PDB file of C-alpha atoms in Angstrom:
ATOM      1  CA  LYS A   1      54.266 -23.580 221.830  1.00  0.00           C
ATOM      2  CA  GLN A   2      57.067 -25.423 220.069  1.00  0.00           C
ATOM      3  CA  GLU A   3      58.755 -28.156 222.075  1.00  0.00           C
ATOM      4  CA  VAL A   4      61.909 -30.008 221.064  1.00  0.00           C
ATOM      5  CA  THR A   5      62.900 -33.404 222.452  1.00  0.00           C
ATOM      6  CA  GLN A   6      66.161 -35.258 221.979  1.00  0.00           C
ATOM      7  CA  ILE A   7      66.507 -38.952 222.602  1.00  0.00           C
ATOM      8  CA  PRO A   8      68.595 -40.493 224.009  1.00  0.00           C
ATOM      9  CA  ALA A   9      69.895 -38.070 226.622  1.00  0.00           C
ATOM     10  CA  ALA A  10      73.211 -39.910 226.649  1.00  0.00           C
ATOM     11  CA  LEU A  11      74.885 -42.400 224.366  1.00  0.00           C
ATOM     12  CA  SER A  12      78.118 -44.368 224.687  1.00  0.00           C
ATOM     13  CA  VAL A  13      79.602 -46.211 221.692  1.00  0.00           C
ATOM     14  CA  PRO A  14      82.914 -47.767 220.719  1.00  0.00           C
ATOM     15  CA  GLU A  15      85.048 -46.022 218.151  1.00  0.00           C
ATOM     16  CA  GLY A  16      84.185 -46.798 214.543  1.00  0.00           C
ATOM     17  CA  GLU A  17      80.450 -47.248 215.005  1.00  0.00           C
ATOM     18  CA  ASN A  18      77.912 -45.426 212.909  1.00  0.00           C
ATOM     19  CA  LEU A  19      75.310 -43.743 215.084  1.00  0.00           C
ATOM     20  CA  VAL A  20      72.081 -41.781 214.918  1.00  0.00           C
ATOM     21  CA  LEU A  21      70.928 -38.980 217.187  1.00  0.00           C
ATOM     22  CA  ASN A  22      67.253 -38.113 217.224  1.00  0.00           C
ATOM     23  CA  CYS A  23      65.395 -34.838 217.497  1.00  0.00           C
ATOM     24  CA  SER A  24      61.614 -34.414 217.476  1.00  0.00           C
ATOM     25  CA  PHE A  25      59.510 -31.267 217.506  1.00  0.00           C
ATOM     26  CA  THR A  26      55.818 -30.721 218.180  1.00  0.00           C
ATOM     27  CA  ASP A  27      54.968 -28.015 215.636  1.00  0.00           C
ATOM     28  CA  SER A  28      55.803 -29.146 212.115  1.00  0.00           C
ATOM     29  CA  ALA A  29      55.503 -25.616 210.665  1.00  0.00           C
ATOM     30  CA  ILE A  30      59.196 -24.917 211.083  1.00  0.00           C
ATOM     31  CA  TYR A  31      61.368 -22.532 209.103  1.00  0.00           C
ATOM     32  CA  ASN A  32      64.579 -24.460 209.632  1.00  0.00           C
ATOM     33  CA  LEU A  33      66.424 -26.764 212.013  1.00  0.00           C
ATOM     34  CA  GLN A  34      69.979 -26.389 213.241  1.00  0.00           C
ATOM     35  CA  TRP A  35      72.310 -28.979 214.790  1.00  0.00           C
ATOM     36  CA  PHE A  36      75.003 -27.805 217.193  1.00  0.00           C
ATOM     37  CA  ARG A  37      77.930 -29.396 218.963  1.00  0.00           C
ATOM     38  CA  GLN A  38      79.008 -28.335 222.446  1.00  0.00           C
ATOM     39  CA  ASP A  39      82.230 -29.418 224.117  1.00  0.00           C
ATOM     40  CA  PRO A  40      82.306 -29.375 227.951  1.00  0.00           C
ATOM     41  CA  GLY A  41      82.428 -25.848 229.309  1.00  0.00           C
ATOM     42  CA  LYS A  42      82.410 -24.294 225.848  1.00  0.00           C
ATOM     43  CA  GLY A  43      79.999 -22.498 223.551  1.00  0.00           C
ATOM     44  CA  LEU A  44      77.943 -24.017 220.742  1.00  0.00           C
ATOM     45  CA  THR A  45      79.365 -24.714 217.321  1.00  0.00           C
ATOM     46  CA  SER A  46      76.967 -24.866 214.399  1.00  0.00           C
ATOM     47  CA  LEU A  47      77.238 -28.163 212.502  1.00  0.00           C
ATOM     48  CA  LEU A  48      74.407 -28.210 209.994  1.00  0.00           C
ATOM     49  CA  LEU A  49      71.381 -26.123 209.151  1.00  0.00           C
ATOM     50  CA  ILE A  50      68.466 -27.604 207.199  1.00  0.00           C
ATOM     51  CA  GLN A  51      65.875 -25.343 205.644  1.00  0.00           C
ATOM     52  CA  SER A  52      62.254 -26.492 205.775  1.00  0.00           C
ATOM     53  CA  SER A  53      62.305 -27.152 202.027  1.00  0.00           C
ATOM     54  CA  GLN A  54      65.305 -29.479 202.306  1.00  0.00           C
ATOM     55  CA  ARG A  55      65.386 -33.148 203.232  1.00  0.00           C
ATOM     56  CA  GLU A  56      69.007 -33.424 204.269  1.00  0.00           C
ATOM     57  CA  GLN A  57      72.359 -31.733 204.627  1.00  0.00           C
ATOM     58  CA  THR A  58      75.807 -33.272 204.704  1.00  0.00           C
ATOM     59  CA  SER A  59      79.145 -32.139 206.068  1.00  0.00           C
ATOM     60  CA  GLY A  60      81.972 -34.641 206.066  1.00  0.00           C
ATOM     61  CA  ARG A  61      80.982 -37.610 208.231  1.00  0.00           C
ATOM     62  CA  LEU A  62      77.800 -35.867 209.369  1.00  0.00           C
ATOM     63  CA  ASN A  63      74.431 -36.143 207.687  1.00  0.00           C
ATOM     64  CA  ALA A  64      71.296 -34.492 209.011  1.00  0.00           C
ATOM     65  CA  SER A  65      67.852 -35.360 207.703  1.00  0.00           C
ATOM     66  CA  LEU A  66      64.543 -33.619 208.164  1.00  0.00           C
ATOM     67  CA  ASP A  67      61.004 -35.011 207.996  1.00  0.00           C
ATOM     68  CA  LYS A  68      58.721 -32.088 208.692  1.00  0.00           C
ATOM     69  CA  SER A  69      55.482 -34.010 208.439  1.00  0.00           C
ATOM     70  CA  SER A  70      56.475 -36.367 211.223  1.00  0.00           C
ATOM     71  CA  GLY A  71      58.267 -33.683 213.229  1.00  0.00           C
ATOM     72  CA  ARG A  72      61.629 -35.443 213.227  1.00  0.00           C
ATOM     73  CA  SER A  73      65.251 -34.888 212.405  1.00  0.00           C
ATOM     74  CA  THR A  74      68.191 -37.241 212.706  1.00  0.00           C
ATOM     75  CA  LEU A  75      71.901 -36.583 212.855  1.00  0.00           C
ATOM     76  CA  TYR A  76      73.904 -39.462 211.444  1.00  0.00           C
ATOM     77  CA  ILE A  77      77.578 -39.713 212.369  1.00  0.00           C
ATOM     78  CA  ALA A  78      79.599 -42.156 210.325  1.00  0.00           C
ATOM     79  CA  ALA A  79      82.661 -43.977 211.613  1.00  0.00           C
ATOM     80  CA  SER A  80      82.613 -42.286 215.011  1.00  0.00           C
ATOM     81  CA  GLN A  81      85.866 -41.125 216.613  1.00  0.00           C
ATOM     82  CA  PRO A  82      86.782 -40.207 220.212  1.00  0.00           C
ATOM     83  CA  GLY A  83      86.987 -36.578 219.047  1.00  0.00           C
ATOM     84  CA  ASP A  84      83.254 -36.724 218.324  1.00  0.00           C
ATOM     85  CA  SER A  85      82.582 -36.946 222.064  1.00  0.00           C
ATOM     86  CA  ALA A  86      80.473 -33.913 222.941  1.00  0.00           C
ATOM     87  CA  THR A  87      76.887 -32.865 223.530  1.00  0.00           C
ATOM     88  CA  TYR A  88      74.800 -32.467 220.394  1.00  0.00           C
ATOM     89  CA  LEU A  89      71.845 -30.093 220.408  1.00  0.00           C
ATOM     90  CA  CYS A  90      69.146 -29.464 217.879  1.00  0.00           C
ATOM     91  CA  ALA A  91      67.138 -26.273 217.630  1.00  0.00           C
ATOM     92  CA  VAL A  92      64.198 -25.245 215.482  1.00  0.00           C
ATOM     93  CA  SER A  93      62.980 -21.907 214.237  1.00  0.00           C
ATOM     94  CA  ASN A  94      59.391 -21.247 213.261  1.00  0.00           C
ATOM     95  CA  SER A  95      60.172 -18.264 211.052  1.00  0.00           C
ATOM     96  CA  GLY A  96      63.086 -16.294 209.714  1.00  0.00           C
ATOM     97  CA  TYR A  97      62.531 -13.758 212.458  1.00  0.00           C
ATOM     98  CA  SER A  98      61.705 -15.942 215.449  1.00  0.00           C
ATOM     99  CA  THR A  99      63.971 -17.187 218.178  1.00  0.00           C
ATOM    100  CA  LEU A 100      65.273 -20.749 218.372  1.00  0.00           C
ATOM    101  CA  THR A 101      63.737 -23.488 220.493  1.00  0.00           C
ATOM    102  CA  PHE A 102      66.379 -25.892 221.755  1.00  0.00           C
ATOM    103  CA  GLY A 103      66.299 -29.515 222.797  1.00  0.00           C
ATOM    104  CA  LYS A 104      68.240 -30.503 225.892  1.00  0.00           C
ATOM    105  CA  GLY A 105      70.855 -32.367 223.933  1.00  0.00           C
ATOM    106  CA  THR A 106      72.367 -35.822 223.606  1.00  0.00           C
ATOM    107  CA  MET A 107      75.671 -36.370 225.386  1.00  0.00           C
ATOM    108  CA  LEU A 108      77.829 -38.630 223.206  1.00  0.00           C
ATOM    109  CA  LEU A 109      80.864 -40.552 224.421  1.00  0.00           C
ATOM    110  CA  VAL A 110      82.963 -42.412 221.868  1.00  0.00           C
ATOM    111  CA  SER A 111      85.443 -44.786 223.480  1.00  0.00           C
ATOM    112  CA  PRO A 112      88.754 -45.757 221.846  1.00  0.00           C
TER     113      PRO A 112
ATOM    114  CA  ASP B   1      85.472 -16.082 209.796  1.00  0.00           C
ATOM    115  CA  VAL B   2      82.472 -15.540 212.026  1.00  0.00           C
ATOM    116  CA  LYS B   3      83.371 -14.357 215.510  1.00  0.00           C
ATOM    117  CA  VAL B   4      81.416 -13.833 218.713  1.00  0.00           C
ATOM    118  CA  THR B   5      83.477 -13.017 221.774  1.00  0.00           C
ATOM    119  CA  GLN B   6      82.535 -12.742 225.421  1.00  0.00           C
ATOM    120  CA  SER B   7      84.431 -10.600 227.889  1.00  0.00           C
ATOM    121  CA  SER B   8      85.231 -13.324 230.414  1.00  0.00           C
ATOM    122  CA  ARG B   9      85.406 -17.111 230.380  1.00  0.00           C
ATOM    123  CA  TYR B  10      85.089 -17.351 234.156  1.00  0.00           C
ATOM    124  CA  LEU B  11      83.719 -14.845 236.639  1.00  0.00           C
ATOM    125  CA  VAL B  12      83.215 -15.018 240.415  1.00  0.00           C
ATOM    126  CA  LYS B  13      81.034 -12.406 242.103  1.00  0.00           C
ATOM    127  CA  ARG B  14      79.450 -11.820 245.494  1.00  0.00           C
ATOM    128  CA  THR B  15      75.739 -11.768 246.232  1.00  0.00           C
ATOM    129  CA  GLY B  16      74.334  -8.290 245.689  1.00  0.00           C
ATOM    130  CA  GLU B  17      77.036  -7.132 243.279  1.00  0.00           C
ATOM    131  CA  LYS B  18      76.146  -5.570 239.961  1.00  0.00           C
ATOM    132  CA  VAL B  19      77.536  -7.752 237.183  1.00  0.00           C
ATOM    133  CA  PHE B  20      78.157  -6.901 233.547  1.00  0.00           C
ATOM    134  CA  LEU B  21      78.616  -9.567 230.885  1.00  0.00           C
ATOM    135  CA  GLU B  22      79.777  -8.259 227.530  1.00  0.00           C
ATOM    136  CA  CYS B  23      79.360  -9.781 224.100  1.00  0.00           C
ATOM    137  CA  VAL B  24      80.848  -8.520 220.848  1.00  0.00           C
ATOM    138  CA  GLN B  25      80.298  -9.808 217.303  1.00  0.00           C
ATOM    139  CA  ASP B  26      82.215  -8.806 214.206  1.00  0.00           C
ATOM    140  CA  MET B  27      79.728 -10.016 211.574  1.00  0.00           C
ATOM    141  CA  ASP B  28      77.556  -6.901 211.394  1.00  0.00           C
ATOM    142  CA  HIS B  29      74.597  -8.967 212.597  1.00  0.00           C
ATOM    143  CA  GLU B  30      71.458  -7.138 213.592  1.00  0.00           C
ATOM    144  CA  ASN B  31      70.155  -9.702 216.072  1.00  0.00           C
ATOM    145  CA  MET B  32      71.860 -10.684 219.321  1.00  0.00           C
ATOM    146  CA  PHE B  33      70.827 -13.037 222.115  1.00  0.00           C
ATOM    147  CA  TRP B  34      71.637 -13.923 225.708  1.00  0.00           C
ATOM    148  CA  TYR B  35      70.982 -17.429 227.027  1.00  0.00           C
ATOM    149  CA  ARG B  36      71.748 -19.221 230.235  1.00  0.00           C
ATOM    150  CA  GLN B  37      72.439 -22.941 230.358  1.00  0.00           C
ATOM    151  CA  ASP B  38      71.893 -25.122 233.409  1.00  0.00           C
ATOM    152  CA  PRO B  39      72.127 -28.900 233.822  1.00  0.00           C
ATOM    153  CA  GLY B  40      68.787 -30.541 233.193  1.00  0.00           C
ATOM    154  CA  LEU B  41      67.168 -27.292 232.013  1.00  0.00           C
ATOM    155  CA  GLY B  42      68.996 -26.781 228.734  1.00  0.00           C
ATOM    156  CA  LEU B  43      69.371 -23.377 227.098  1.00  0.00           C
ATOM    157  CA  ARG B  44      66.909 -20.718 228.123  1.00  0.00           C
ATOM    158  CA  LEU B  45      66.569 -17.360 226.421  1.00  0.00           C
ATOM    159  CA  ILE B  46      66.977 -14.372 228.735  1.00  0.00           C
ATOM    160  CA  TYR B  47      66.816 -11.373 226.389  1.00  0.00           C
ATOM    161  CA  PHE B  48      67.359 -10.636 222.746  1.00  0.00           C
ATOM    162  CA  SER B  49      67.799  -7.592 220.574  1.00  0.00           C
ATOM    163  CA  TYR B  50      66.682  -7.164 216.988  1.00  0.00           C
ATOM    164  CA  ASP B  51      68.775  -4.057 216.473  1.00  0.00           C
ATOM    165  CA  VAL B  52      70.551  -1.191 218.216  1.00  0.00           C
ATOM    166  CA  LYS B  53      68.607   0.201 221.182  1.00  0.00           C
ATOM    167  CA  MET B  54      65.981  -2.539 220.806  1.00  0.00           C
ATOM    168  CA  LYS B  55      65.389  -5.308 223.307  1.00  0.00           C
ATOM    169  CA  GLU B  56      62.856  -8.045 223.854  1.00  0.00           C
ATOM    170  CA  LYS B  57      62.287 -10.252 226.876  1.00  0.00           C
ATOM    171  CA  GLY B  58      62.915 -13.932 226.464  1.00  0.00           C
ATOM    172  CA  ASP B  59      61.636 -16.748 228.629  1.00  0.00           C
ATOM    173  CA  ILE B  60      63.440 -15.845 231.868  1.00  0.00           C
ATOM    174  CA  PRO B  61      64.159 -12.074 232.016  1.00  0.00           C
ATOM    175  CA  GLU B  62      63.598 -11.640 235.748  1.00  0.00           C
ATOM    176  CA  GLY B  63      66.672 -10.350 237.544  1.00  0.00           C
ATOM    177  CA  TYR B  64      68.400  -9.310 234.310  1.00  0.00           C
ATOM    178  CA  SER B  65      68.551  -6.288 232.055  1.00  0.00           C
ATOM    179  CA  VAL B  66      70.370  -5.629 228.774  1.00  0.00           C
ATOM    180  CA  SER B  67      71.931  -2.804 226.834  1.00  0.00           C
ATOM    181  CA  ARG B  68      72.568  -2.486 223.100  1.00  0.00           C
ATOM    182  CA  GLU B  69      74.086   0.930 222.366  1.00  0.00           C
ATOM    183  CA  LYS B  70      76.179  -0.243 219.391  1.00  0.00           C
ATOM    184  CA  LYS B  71      75.370  -2.831 216.784  1.00  0.00           C
ATOM    185  CA  GLU B  72      78.315  -5.062 217.607  1.00  0.00           C
ATOM    186  CA  ARG B  73      77.912  -5.091 221.394  1.00  0.00           C
ATOM    187  CA  PHE B  74      75.209  -6.586 223.604  1.00  0.00           C
ATOM    188  CA  SER B  75      75.551  -6.410 227.372  1.00  0.00           C
ATOM    189  CA  LEU B  76      73.769  -8.483 229.999  1.00  0.00           C
ATOM    190  CA  ILE B  77      73.413  -6.865 233.409  1.00  0.00           C
ATOM    191  CA  LEU B  78      72.657  -8.552 236.694  1.00  0.00           C
ATOM    192  CA  GLU B  79      71.459  -5.651 238.820  1.00  0.00           C
ATOM    193  CA  SER B  80      71.955  -7.478 242.126  1.00  0.00           C
ATOM    194  CA  ALA B  81      73.523 -10.890 241.655  1.00  0.00           C
ATOM    195  CA  SER B  82      72.039 -13.826 243.525  1.00  0.00           C
ATOM    196  CA  THR B  83      73.289 -17.376 244.005  1.00  0.00           C
ATOM    197  CA  ASN B  84      70.560 -18.745 241.740  1.00  0.00           C
ATOM    198  CA  GLN B  85      72.129 -16.810 238.881  1.00  0.00           C
ATOM    199  CA  THR B  86      75.203 -19.035 239.017  1.00  0.00           C
ATOM    200  CA  SER B  87      75.215 -20.487 235.516  1.00  0.00           C
ATOM    201  CA  MET B  88      76.829 -20.658 232.097  1.00  0.00           C
ATOM    202  CA  TYR B  89      75.898 -17.597 230.036  1.00  0.00           C
ATOM    203  CA  LEU B  90      75.989 -17.813 226.257  1.00  0.00           C
ATOM    204  CA  CYS B  91      75.747 -14.996 223.753  1.00  0.00           C
ATOM    205  CA  ALA B  92      74.740 -15.465 220.117  1.00  0.00           C
ATOM    206  CA  SER B  93      74.148 -13.393 217.019  1.00  0.00           C
ATOM    207  CA  ARG B  94      72.509 -13.808 213.621  1.00  0.00           C
ATOM    208  CA  GLN B  95      71.737 -11.818 210.513  1.00  0.00           C
ATOM    209  CA  TRP B  96      68.269 -10.298 210.417  1.00  0.00           C
ATOM    210  CA  GLY B  97      65.936 -12.172 208.056  1.00  0.00           C
ATOM    211  CA  GLY B  98      68.666 -14.451 206.807  1.00  0.00           C
ATOM    212  CA  ASN B  99      68.714 -18.206 207.074  1.00  0.00           C
ATOM    213  CA  ASN B 100      68.373 -17.798 210.843  1.00  0.00           C
ATOM    214  CA  GLU B 101      71.701 -19.449 211.566  1.00  0.00           C
ATOM    215  CA  GLN B 102      72.913 -18.452 215.003  1.00  0.00           C
ATOM    216  CA  PHE B 103      76.563 -18.134 215.969  1.00  0.00           C
ATOM    217  CA  PHE B 104      77.590 -18.528 219.575  1.00  0.00           C
ATOM    218  CA  GLY B 105      80.345 -17.143 221.756  1.00  0.00           C
ATOM    219  CA  PRO B 106      82.534 -19.315 224.021  1.00  0.00           C
ATOM    220  CA  GLY B 107      80.385 -18.717 227.101  1.00  0.00           C
ATOM    221  CA  THR B 108      80.958 -17.153 230.523  1.00  0.00           C
ATOM    222  CA  ARG B 109      80.829 -19.377 233.576  1.00  0.00           C
ATOM    223  CA  LEU B 110      79.501 -17.127 236.344  1.00  0.00           C
ATOM    224  CA  THR B 111      79.644 -18.161 239.983  1.00  0.00           C
ATOM    225  CA  VAL B 112      77.814 -16.037 242.561  1.00  0.00           C
ATOM    226  CA  LEU B 113      78.922 -16.672 246.141  1.00  0.00           C
TER     227      LEU B 113
END
């Protein structure tokens, strides 16, 4: 059974820092991996989706990488801002028809 | 723009009441999902539906049922609400056999007293 772990569970940084959030999964035979952002009390917003054949995806200040063989993905946030404060979740899919397996998230606080 | 809506942002019900949570998507997606999210437990899948009139149990279906009579609408039903069903409920949808990207609604915070 696929298991997804996110470390750290919480992270606090000063504004302007570059930071990395980690996601690891136990079964490397994934179809794709998705990173989400969740603001307190709100739903999930999709940030980036990486297909199993891809190594990375970029959107603005966000860059997500995928290393299937080691069962890891990282979300890199450049020049962090207070508006980046949120919980970030990763989720993996083992096929185009399967459900997602979620990590428990990393709660990020960026201080001015 | 992709849109998943949920009928209520906040809901307060009494123990034993029958509760309906509604989810509507406007993307013509075949697949729809209901999750609950609790501190320390993360997101857990309750039920999902591959298409109209179809339903599959997720990881925690006990105490819940679902209905999918139209493609755009997926309802979660708590037959007899209990206090341990107090939670954040999230609905999602995705295109069948696509890139598997899921789109989420804003969530319903349900409190059962």
